[in-house]
C-alpha cells in the first residue's frame, strides 16, 4: 500500500477520458485514493496553488506525499512500476510497447473526432450533428486501426485486459453512443470494456448538471 495517501485531481464533470484512465488504473490496483475535482471552465487548474502542484496545469494530476505527477500515460506507467501486484500493462515488453503506442496515438491523433464528439456524448448522453468530412475520415482511420488490432475478435487488445482497452473503448464510444456507424464487432468490444467494474465506477459517478 502507498506510504502516503494518494490524491487524484480530475475535472468537476468527470468527463476527462485521461482522468478516467488513471481512476480506472487506481481502482484496478485496489489502491485507496481521494478524488478531488477542479472546475476547468472556471480555470481552477490555472490557480496558483494548483499550478505549483501540476507542472502542466491539467487534469489528471496524481499527488503522493510531496510527489506530484501530471499526464495520464505517465501516471499509469508510474503506478504500474511502483504497485506492480496487479498490472494494467501487458507483461511482454513488445505488447507493452504496443499498448503505449495505442495510448499515445489516441491522445495525439483523431482530433476531428475529439472536437465533434466530445465526451459529453459519452458521459452526459448529448447528441451531436453528423460528422464533417474530416471527422468521417478520422472515424474511418480509427475503425480500420481498431479492426486491425482486434482481428479475430479477441476480448482484449493484447490477450489480457490492459488500460489501453479502456482508452480505445472511450474513443469508439464517442461514435457509438452518438449513434454513428461503427462495425458490430467493435460495438461489442467497447460494450465489453464498459462492463468492467472499475470502468462502471467512473461511469456511475454523480455528475453535476451542465
Coordinates of N, CA and C in Angstrom, one line a residue:
X1 N 0.8 -1.2 0.0 CA 0.0 0.0 0.0 C 0.9 1.2 0.0
X2 N 0.3 2.4 -0.5 CA 1.1 3.6 -0.6 C 1.6 4.1 0.8
X3 N 2.8 4.6 0.8 CA 3.4 5.1 2.1 C 2.7 6.4 2.4
X4 N 2.2 7.1 1.4 CA 1.5 8.4 1.6 C 0.1 8.3 1.0
X5 N -0.9 9.0 1.5 CA -2.2 9.0 0.8 C -2.1 9.5 -0.6
X6 N -2.9 8.8 -1.5 CA -2.9 9.2 -2.9 C -4.1 10.2 -3.1
X7 N -3.8 11.3 -3.9 CA -4.9 12.2 -4.2 C -4.9 12.3 -5.8
X8 N -6.1 12.2 -6.3 CA -6.2 12.3 -7.8 C -7.1 13.5 -8.1
X9 N -6.5 14.5 -8.8 CA -7.3 15.6 -9.3 C -7.9 15.4 -10.7
X10 N -9.2 15.6 -10.8 CA -9.9 15.3 -12.0 C -10.8 16.5 -12.3
X11 N -11.5 16.5 -13.5 CA -12.4 17.6 -13.8 C -13.7 17.4 -13.1
X12 N -14.3 18.6 -12.8 CA -15.6 18.6 -12.0 C -16.7 17.8 -12.6
X13 N -16.7 17.7 -14.0 CA -17.8 17.0 -14.6 C -17.5 15.5 -14.8
X14 N -16.3 15.1 -14.4 CA -15.9 13.7 -14.6 C -16.1 13.2 -16.1
X15 N -15.6 14.1 -17.0 CA -15.7 13.8 -18.4 C -14.3 13.6 -19.1
X16 N -13.3 13.9 -18.4 CA -11.9 13.7 -19.0 C -11.6 12.2 -19.2
X17 N -11.4 11.8 -20.4 CA -11.0 10.4 -20.7 C -9.6 10.1 -20.0
X18 N -8.8 11.1 -19.9 CA -7.5 10.9 -19.3 C -7.6 10.7 -17.8
X19 N -8.4 11.5 -17.2 CA -8.6 11.3 -15.7 C -9.3 10.0 -15.5
X20 N -10.2 9.6 -16.4 CA -10.8 8.3 -16.3 C -9.8 7.1 -16.3
X21 N -8.8 7.3 -17.2 CA -7.8 6.2 -17.4 C -7.0 6.0 -16.1
X22 N -6.7 7.1 -15.4 CA -5.9 7.0 -14.1 C -6.8 6.5 -13.0
X23 N -8.1 7.0 -13.0 CA -9.0 6.5 -12.0 C -9.2 5.0 -12.1
X24 N -9.4 4.5 -13.3 CA -9.6 3.0 -13.6 C -8.3 2.3 -13.1
X25 N -7.1 2.8 -13.4 CA -5.9 2.2 -13.0 C -5.8 2.0 -11.5
X26 N -6.1 3.1 -10.8 CA -6.1 3.0 -9.3 C -7.1 2.0 -8.8
X27 N -8.3 2.0 -9.4 CA -9.3 1.0 -9.0 C -8.9 -0.4 -9.3
X28 N -8.3 -0.6 -10.4 CA -7.8 -2.0 -10.8 C -6.8 -2.5 -9.8
X29 N -5.9 -1.6 -9.4 CA -4.9 -1.9 -8.5 C -5.3 -2.0 -7.0
X30 N -6.6 -1.6 -6.7 CA -7.1 -1.7 -5.4 C -6.4 -0.7 -4.4
X31 N -6.0 0.4 -5.0 CA -5.3 1.4 -4.2 C -6.3 2.5 -3.7
X32 N -6.2 2.8 -2.4 CA -7.1 3.8 -1.8 C -6.6 5.2 -2.3
X33 N -7.6 6.0 -2.7 CA -7.2 7.4 -3.1 C -8.4 8.3 -2.9
X34 N -8.1 9.6 -2.7 CA -9.1 10.6 -2.7 C -9.2 11.3 -4.0
X35 N -10.4 11.5 -4.5 CA -10.7 12.2 -5.7 C -11.1 13.7 -5.5
X36 N -10.3 14.6 -6.0 CA -10.6 16.0 -5.9 C -10.9 16.6 -7.3
X37 N -11.9 17.5 -7.3 CA -12.3 18.0 -8.6 C -11.9 19.4 -8.8
X38 N -11.7 19.8 -10.0 CA -11.4 21.1 -10.4 C -12.4 21.6 -11.5
X39 N -12.9 22.8 -11.4 CA -13.8 23.3 -12.4 C -12.9 24.0 -13.5
X40 N -12.7 23.2 -14.6 CA -11.8 23.7 -15.7 C -12.4 24.9 -16.4
X41 N -13.8 25.0 -16.5 CA -14.4 26.1 -17.1 C -14.1 27.4 -16.3
X42 N -14.0 27.3 -15.0 CA -13.6 28.5 -14.2 C -12.1 28.6 -14.1
X43 N -11.3 27.8 -14.8 CA -9.9 27.9 -14.9 C -9.2 27.7 -13.5
X44 N -9.9 26.8 -12.7 CA -9.3 26.5 -11.4 C -7.9 25.7 -11.6
X45 N -7.8 25.1 -12.7 CA -6.5 24.5 -13.0 C -5.3 25.4 -13.2
X46 N -5.7 26.7 -13.4 CA -4.6 27.7 -13.5 C -4.4 28.5 -12.2
X47 N -5.1 28.2 -11.2 CA -4.9 28.8 -9.9 C -3.5 28.6 -9.4
X48 N -2.9 29.5 -8.7 CA -1.5 29.4 -8.3 C -1.2 28.2 -7.5
X49 N -2.1 27.8 -6.6 CA -1.7 26.6 -5.8 C -1.7 25.3 -6.6
X50 N -2.6 25.2 -7.6 CA -2.6 24.0 -8.5 C -1.5 24.1 -9.5
X51 N -1.2 25.3 -10.0 CA -0.1 25.4 -10.9 C 1.2 25.0 -10.3
X52 N 1.4 25.3 -9.0 CA 2.6 24.9 -8.3 C 2.7 23.3 -8.1
X53 N 1.5 22.7 -8.1 CA 1.4 21.3 -7.9 C 1.5 20.5 -9.2
X54 N 0.8 21.0 -10.3 CA 0.8 20.4 -11.6 C 1.6 21.1 -12.6
X55 N 2.7 20.5 -13.0 CA 3.6 21.2 -14.0 C 2.8 21.6 -15.2
X56 N 1.9 20.8 -15.7 CA 1.2 21.1 -17.0 C -0.1 21.8 -16.7
X57 N -0.5 22.0 -15.5 CA -1.8 22.7 -15.1 C -3.0 22.0 -15.8
X58 N -2.9 20.7 -15.9 CA -4.0 19.9 -16.5 C -4.5 18.9 -15.5
X59 N -5.6 18.2 -15.9 CA -6.0 17.0 -15.2 C -5.8 15.8 -16.1
X60 N -5.5 14.7 -15.6 CA -5.4 14.4 -14.1 C -4.0 14.8 -13.6
X61 N -3.9 15.0 -12.3 CA -2.6 15.1 -11.6 C -2.8 14.2 -10.4
X62 N -1.8 13.3 -10.2 CA -1.7 12.4 -9.0 C -0.7 13.0 -8.0
X63 N -1.1 13.0 -6.8 CA -0.2 13.5 -5.7 C 0.0 12.4 -4.7
X64 N 1.2 12.1 -4.4 CA 1.6 11.1 -3.4 C 2.7 11.7 -2.5
X65 N 2.3 12.1 -1.3 CA 3.2 12.8 -0.4 C 3.7 14.1 -1.1
X66 N 5.0 14.3 -1.2 CA 5.5 15.5 -1.8 C 5.8 15.3 -3.3
X67 N 5.3 14.2 -3.9 CA 5.5 13.9 -5.3 C 4.2 14.2 -6.1
X68 N 4.2 15.0 -7.1 CA 3.1 15.2 -7.9 C 3.4 14.9 -9.4
X69 N 2.5 14.3 -10.1 CA 2.8 13.9 -11.5 C 1.5 14.1 -12.3
X70 N 1.7 14.8 -13.4 CA 0.6 15.0 -14.4 C 0.8 14.2 -15.6
X71 N -0.2 14.2 -16.5 CA -0.2 13.5 -17.8 C -0.6 12.0 -17.5
X72 N -1.7 11.6 -18.0 CA -2.3 10.3 -17.7 C -1.4 9.1 -18.0
X73 N -0.8 9.1 -19.2 CA 0.0 7.9 -19.5 C 1.2 7.8 -18.6
X74 N 1.8 8.9 -18.2 CA 2.9 8.9 -17.3 C 2.5 8.4 -15.9
X75 N 1.3 8.8 -15.5 CA 0.8 8.4 -14.2 C 0.5 6.9 -14.2
X76 N -0.1 6.4 -15.2 CA -0.5 5.0 -15.3 C 0.8 4.1 -15.3
X77 N 1.8 4.6 -16.1 CA 3.1 3.8 -16.1 C 3.8 3.9 -14.8
X78 N 3.7 5.0 -14.1 CA 4.3 5.1 -12.8 C 3.7 4.2 -11.8
X79 N 2.3 4.2 -11.8 CA 1.6 3.3 -10.9 C 1.9 1.8 -11.2
X80 N 2.1 1.5 -12.4 CA 2.3 0.1 -12.8 C 3.7 -0.3 -12.3
X81 N 4.7 0.6 -12.3 CA 6.0 0.3 -11.8 C 6.1 0.2 -10.3
X82 N 5.4 1.1 -9.6 CA 5.5 1.2 -8.2 C 4.6 0.2 -7.5
X83 N 3.5 -0.1 -8.1 CA 2.5 -1.0 -7.5 C 2.2 -2.1 -8.5
X84 N 3.2 -3.0 -8.7 CA 3.1 -4.0 -9.8 C 2.2 -5.2 -9.5
X85 N 1.7 -5.3 -8.3 CA 1.0 -6.6 -8.0 C -0.1 -6.9 -9.0
X86 N -0.9 -5.9 -9.4 CA -1.9 -6.0 -10.4 C -1.5 -5.1 -11.6
X87 N -1.1 -5.7 -12.7 CA -0.6 -5.0 -13.8 C -1.8 -4.4 -14.6
X88 N -1.6 -3.2 -15.2 CA -2.5 -2.6 -16.1 C -1.9 -2.5 -17.5
X89 N -0.7 -2.9 -17.7 CA 0.0 -3.0 -19.0 C 0.4 -4.5 -19.2
X90 N 0.5 -4.9 -20.4 CA 1.0 -6.2 -20.7 C 2.4 -6.5 -20.1
X91 N 2.6 -7.7 -19.7 CA 3.9 -8.1 -19.2 C 5.0 -8.2 -20.2
X92 N 4.6 -8.7 -21.4 CA 5.6 -8.8 -22.5 C 6.0 -7.4 -23.0
X93 N 7.4 -7.2 -23.1 CA 7.8 -5.8 -23.5 C 7.3 -5.3 -24.8
X94 N 7.2 -6.2 -25.8 CA 6.7 -5.8 -27.1 C 5.2 -5.5 -27.1
X95 N 4.4 -6.3 -26.3 CA 3.0 -6.0 -26.2 C 2.8 -4.7 -25.4
X96 N 3.6 -4.5 -24.3 CA 3.5 -3.3 -23.5 C 3.8 -2.1 -24.4
X97 N 4.8 -2.2 -25.2 CA 5.1 -1.1 -26.1 C 3.9 -0.8 -27.1
X98 N 3.3 -1.8 -27.5 CA 2.1 -1.6 -28.4 C 1.0 -1.0 -27.6
X99 N 0.8 -1.4 -26.4 CA -0.3 -0.7 -25.6 C 0.0 0.8 -25.4
X100 N 1.3 1.1 -25.2 CA 1.7 2.5 -25.1 C 1.5 3.2 -26.4
X101 N 1.8 2.5 -27.5 CA 1.6 3.1 -28.8 C 0.1 3.5 -29.0
X102 N -0.8 2.6 -28.7 CA -2.2 2.8 -28.8 C -2.6 4.0 -28.0
X103 N -2.1 4.1 -26.7 CA -2.5 5.2 -25.9 C -1.9 6.5 -26.5
X104 N -0.7 6.5 -26.9 CA -0.1 7.8 -27.4 C -0.9 8.2 -28.7
X105 N -1.2 7.3 -29.5 CA -2.0 7.6 -30.8 C -3.3 8.2 -30.5
X106 N -4.1 7.6 -29.5 CA -5.4 8.1 -29.2 C -5.3 9.5 -28.6
X107 N -4.2 9.8 -27.9 CA -4.1 11.1 -27.3 C -3.6 12.2 -28.2
X108 N -3.0 11.8 -29.4 CA -2.3 12.8 -30.2 C -2.9 12.9 -31.6
X109 N -3.8 12.0 -32.0 CA -4.4 12.0 -33.3 C -5.9 12.0 -33.2
X110 N -6.6 11.9 -34.4 CA -8.0 11.8 -34.4 C -8.7 13.1 -33.8
X111 N -8.1 14.2 -34.0 CA -8.6 15.5 -33.4 C -10.0 15.8 -33.8
X112 N -10.4 15.6 -35.1 CA -11.7 15.9 -35.5 C -12.8 15.1 -34.8
X113 N -12.5 13.9 -34.4 CA -13.4 13.1 -33.6 C -13.6 13.7 -32.2
X114 N -12.4 14.1 -31.6 CA -12.5 14.6 -30.3 C -13.2 16.0 -30.3
X115 N -13.1 16.7 -31.4 CA -13.7 18.0 -31.5 C -15.2 17.9 -31.7
X116 N -15.6 16.9 -32.5 CA -17.0 16.8 -32.9 C -17.8 15.8 -32.1
X117 N -17.1 15.0 -31.3 CA -17.8 14.0 -30.5 C -17.1 14.1 -29.1
X118 N -17.4 15.2 -28.4 CA -16.8 15.4 -27.1 C -17.3 14.3 -26.1
X119 N -16.6 14.2 -25.0 CA -17.0 13.1 -24.1 C -18.3 13.5 -23.3
X120 N -18.9 14.6 -23.7 CA -20.3 14.9 -23.2 C -21.2 13.9 -23.8
X121 N -20.9 13.4 -25.0 CA -21.7 12.4 -25.7 C -21.6 11.1 -24.8
X122 N -20.4 10.8 -24.3 CA -20.2 9.5 -23.6 C -20.8 9.5 -22.2
X123 N -20.6 10.7 -21.5 CA -21.0 10.7 -20.1 C -22.2 11.5 -19.7
X124 N -22.7 12.3 -20.7 CA -23.9 13.0 -20.5 C -25.0 12.7 -21.5
X125 N -24.7 11.8 -22.4 CA -25.7 11.4 -23.4 C -26.1 12.5 -24.4
X126 N -25.2 13.5 -24.6 CA -25.5 14.5 -25.6 C -25.4 13.9 -27.0
X127 N -26.2 14.5 -27.9 CA -26.2 14.1 -29.3 C -25.7 15.2 -30.1
X128 N -24.7 14.9 -31.0 CA -24.1 15.9 -31.9 C -24.5 15.7 -33.3
X129 N -24.4 16.8 -34.1 CA -24.8 16.7 -35.6 C -23.9 15.7 -36.3
X130 N -24.2 15.4 -37.6 CA -23.4 14.5 -38.4 C -22.0 14.9 -38.5
X131 N -21.1 14.0 -38.6 CA -19.6 14.2 -38.7 C -19.3 15.0 -40.0
X132 N -18.3 15.9 -39.9 CA -17.8 16.6 -41.1 C -17.0 15.6 -41.9
X133 N -16.6 16.0 -43.1 CA -15.8 15.1 -43.9 C -14.5 14.7 -43.2
X134 N -13.9 15.7 -42.5 CA -12.6 15.5 -41.8 C -12.8 14.5 -40.7
X135 N -13.9 14.6 -39.9 CA -14.2 13.7 -38.9 C -14.6 12.3 -39.4
X136 N -15.3 12.3 -40.5 CA -15.6 11.0 -41.2 C -14.3 10.3 -41.5
X137 N -13.3 11.0 -42.0 CA -12.0 10.4 -42.4 C -11.3 9.9 -41.1
X138 N -11.3 10.7 -40.0 CA -10.7 10.2 -38.8 C -11.4 9.0 -38.2
X139 N -12.8 9.0 -38.3 CA -13.5 7.8 -37.9 C -13.1 6.6 -38.7
X140 N -12.9 6.7 -40.0 CA -12.5 5.6 -40.8 C -11.1 5.1 -40.4
X141 N -10.3 6.0 -40.1 CA -8.9 5.6 -39.6 C -9.0 4.9 -38.3
X142 N -9.8 5.4 -37.4 CA -10.0 4.8 -36.1 C -10.5 3.4 -36.2
X143 N -11.6 3.2 -37.0 CA -12.2 1.9 -37.2 C -11.2 0.9 -37.9
X144 N -10.5 1.4 -38.9 CA -9.6 0.5 -39.6 C -8.5 0.0 -38.6
X145 N -8.0 0.9 -37.8 CA -6.9 0.5 -36.8 C -7.5 -0.4 -35.8
X146 N -8.7 -0.1 -35.3 CA -9.3 -1.0 -34.2 C -9.5 -2.4 -34.8
X147 N -10.0 -2.4 -36.0 CA -10.2 -3.8 -36.7 C -8.9 -4.5 -36.8
X148 N -7.9 -3.8 -37.2 CA -6.6 -4.5 -37.3 C -6.1 -5.0 -36.0
X149 N -6.2 -4.2 -35.0 CA -5.8 -4.6 -33.6 C -6.6 -5.7 -33.1
X150 N -7.8 -5.8 -33.4 CA -8.8 -6.7 -32.9 C -9.2 -7.8 -33.9
X151 N -8.3 -8.1 -34.8 CA -8.6 -9.1 -35.8 C -8.8 -10.5 -35.1
X152 N -9.8 -11.2 -35.5 CA -10.2 -12.4 -34.8 C -11.1 -12.2 -33.7
X153 N -11.5 -10.9 -33.4 CA -12.4 -10.6 -32.3 C -12.0 -11.1 -30.9
X154 N -10.8 -10.8 -30.5 CA -10.4 -11.2 -29.1 C -11.2 -10.3 -28.1
X155 N -11.2 -10.8 -26.9 CA -11.9 -9.9 -25.8 C -11.1 -8.7 -25.6
X156 N -9.8 -8.7 -25.7 CA -8.9 -7.6 -25.3 C -7.8 -7.4 -26.4
X157 N -7.2 -6.3 -26.4 CA -6.2 -5.9 -27.4 C -5.0 -6.9 -27.4
X158 N -4.5 -7.2 -26.2 CA -3.2 -7.8 -26.1 C -3.3 -9.1 -25.2
X159 N -4.4 -9.9 -25.5 CA -4.5 -11.2 -24.8 C -5.2 -11.0 -23.5
X160 N -4.7 -10.2 -22.6 CA -5.3 -9.9 -21.3 C -5.7 -8.4 -21.3
X161 N -6.7 -8.1 -20.4 CA -7.1 -6.7 -20.3 C -5.9 -5.8 -20.0
X162 N -5.9 -4.6 -20.6 CA -4.9 -3.6 -20.2 C -5.6 -2.2 -20.2
X163 N -5.0 -1.2 -19.7 CA -5.6 0.1 -19.6 C -5.8 0.7 -21.1
X164 N -5.0 0.2 -22.0 CA -5.2 0.6 -23.4 C -6.6 0.2 -23.9
X165 N -7.2 -0.8 -23.4 CA -8.5 -1.2 -23.8 C -9.6 -0.2 -23.4
X166 N -9.4 0.4 -22.2 CA -10.3 1.4 -21.8 C -10.2 2.7 -22.7
X167 N -9.0 3.1 -23.0 CA -8.7 4.2 -23.8 C -9.3 4.1 -25.2
X168 N -9.2 2.9 -25.8 CA -9.7 2.6 -27.1 C -11.3 2.6 -27.0
X169 N -11.8 2.0 -26.0 CA -13.3 1.9 -25.8 C -13.9 3.3 -25.7
X170 N -13.2 4.2 -25.0 CA -13.7 5.6 -24.9 C -13.8 6.2 -26.2
X171 N -12.7 6.1 -27.0 CA -12.7 6.7 -28.3 C -13.8 6.1 -29.2
X172 N -14.0 4.8 -29.2 CA -15.0 4.2 -30.0 C -16.4 4.6 -29.5
X173 N -16.6 4.8 -28.2 CA -17.9 5.2 -27.7 C -18.3 6.6 -28.0
X174 N -17.3 7.4 -28.3 CA -17.6 8.8 -28.8 C -18.5 8.7 -30.0
X175 N -18.3 7.7 -30.9 CA -19.1 7.5 -32.1 C -20.3 6.6 -31.8
X176 N -20.1 5.5 -31.1 CA -21.1 4.5 -30.8 C -22.3 5.2 -30.1
X177 N -22.0 5.9 -29.0 CA -23.1 6.4 -28.2 C -23.7 7.6 -28.8
X178 N -23.2 8.2 -29.9 CA -23.9 9.2 -30.6 C -24.8 8.6 -31.7
X179 N -24.6 7.3 -31.9 CA -25.4 6.7 -33.0 C -24.7 6.7 -34.3
X180 N -23.4 7.0 -34.4 CA -22.7 6.9 -35.6 C -22.4 5.5 -36.0
X181 N -22.2 5.2 -37.3 CA -22.0 3.9 -37.8 C -20.6 3.3 -37.4
X182 N -20.7 2.2 -36.6 CA -19.4 1.5 -36.1 C -19.7 0.0 -36.3
X183 N -18.8 -0.7 -36.9 CA -19.0 -2.2 -37.1 C -19.4 -2.9 -35.8
X184 N -20.2 -3.9 -35.9 CA -20.8 -4.6 -34.8 C -19.8 -5.2 -33.8
X185 N -18.7 -5.7 -34.4 CA -17.7 -6.3 -33.5 C -17.0 -5.3 -32.6
X186 N -16.9 -4.1 -33.1 CA -16.3 -3.0 -32.3 C -17.2 -2.5 -31.3
X187 N -18.5 -2.5 -31.6 CA -19.5 -2.1 -30.6 C -19.5 -3.1 -29.5
X188 N -19.4 -4.4 -29.8 CA -19.4 -5.5 -28.8 C -18.1 -5.3 -28.0
X189 N -17.0 -5.0 -28.6 CA -15.8 -4.9 -27.9 C -15.9 -3.7 -26.9
X190 N -16.4 -2.6 -27.3 CA -16.5 -1.4 -26.5 C -17.5 -1.7 -25.3
X191 N -18.5 -2.3 -25.6 CA -19.5 -2.7 -24.6 C -18.9 -3.6 -23.5
X192 N -18.0 -4.5 -23.9 CA -17.4 -5.4 -23.0 C -16.5 -4.6 -22.1
X193 N -15.7 -3.7 -22.6 CA -14.8 -2.9 -21.7 C -15.7 -2.0 -20.7
X194 N -16.8 -1.6 -21.2 CA -17.6 -0.7 -20.4 C -18.2 -1.4 -19.2
X195 N -18.4 -2.7 -19.3 CA -19.0 -3.5 -18.2 C -18.0 -3.8 -17.1
X196 N -16.7 -3.5 -17.3 CA -15.7 -3.7 -16.2 C -16.1 -2.9 -15.0
X197 N -16.0 -3.5 -13.8 CA -16.4 -2.8 -12.6 C -15.6 -1.4 -12.4
X198 N -14.3 -1.4 -12.7 CA -13.6 -0.2 -12.5 C -14.0 0.9 -13.4
X199 N -14.5 0.5 -14.6 CA -15.0 1.5 -15.6 C -16.4 1.9 -15.2
X200 N -17.2 1.0 -14.7 CA -18.5 1.4 -14.3 C -18.5 2.3 -13.1
X201 N -17.4 2.2 -12.2 CA -17.3 3.1 -11.1 C -17.1 4.5 -11.6
X202 N -16.4 4.7 -12.7 CA -16.3 6.1 -13.2 C -17.5 6.5 -13.9
X203 N -18.1 5.6 -14.7 CA -19.3 6.0 -15.5 C -20.4 6.4 -14.6
X204 N -20.5 5.8 -13.4 CA -21.6 6.0 -12.5 C -21.4 7.1 -11.5
X205 N -20.3 7.8 -11.6 CA -20.1 8.9 -10.7 C -21.2 10.0 -10.8
X206 N -21.6 10.6 -9.7 CA -22.6 11.6 -9.8 C -22.1 12.9 -10.4
X207 N -22.6 13.2 -11.6 CA -22.1 14.4 -12.3 C -23.1 15.6 -12.1
X208 N -22.5 16.8 -12.0 CA -23.3 18.0 -11.9 C -24.1 18.3 -13.2
X209 N -25.2 18.9 -13.1 CA -25.9 19.3 -14.3 C -25.1 20.3 -15.1
X210 N -25.2 20.3 -16.4 CA -24.4 21.2 -17.2 C -25.1 22.5 -17.2

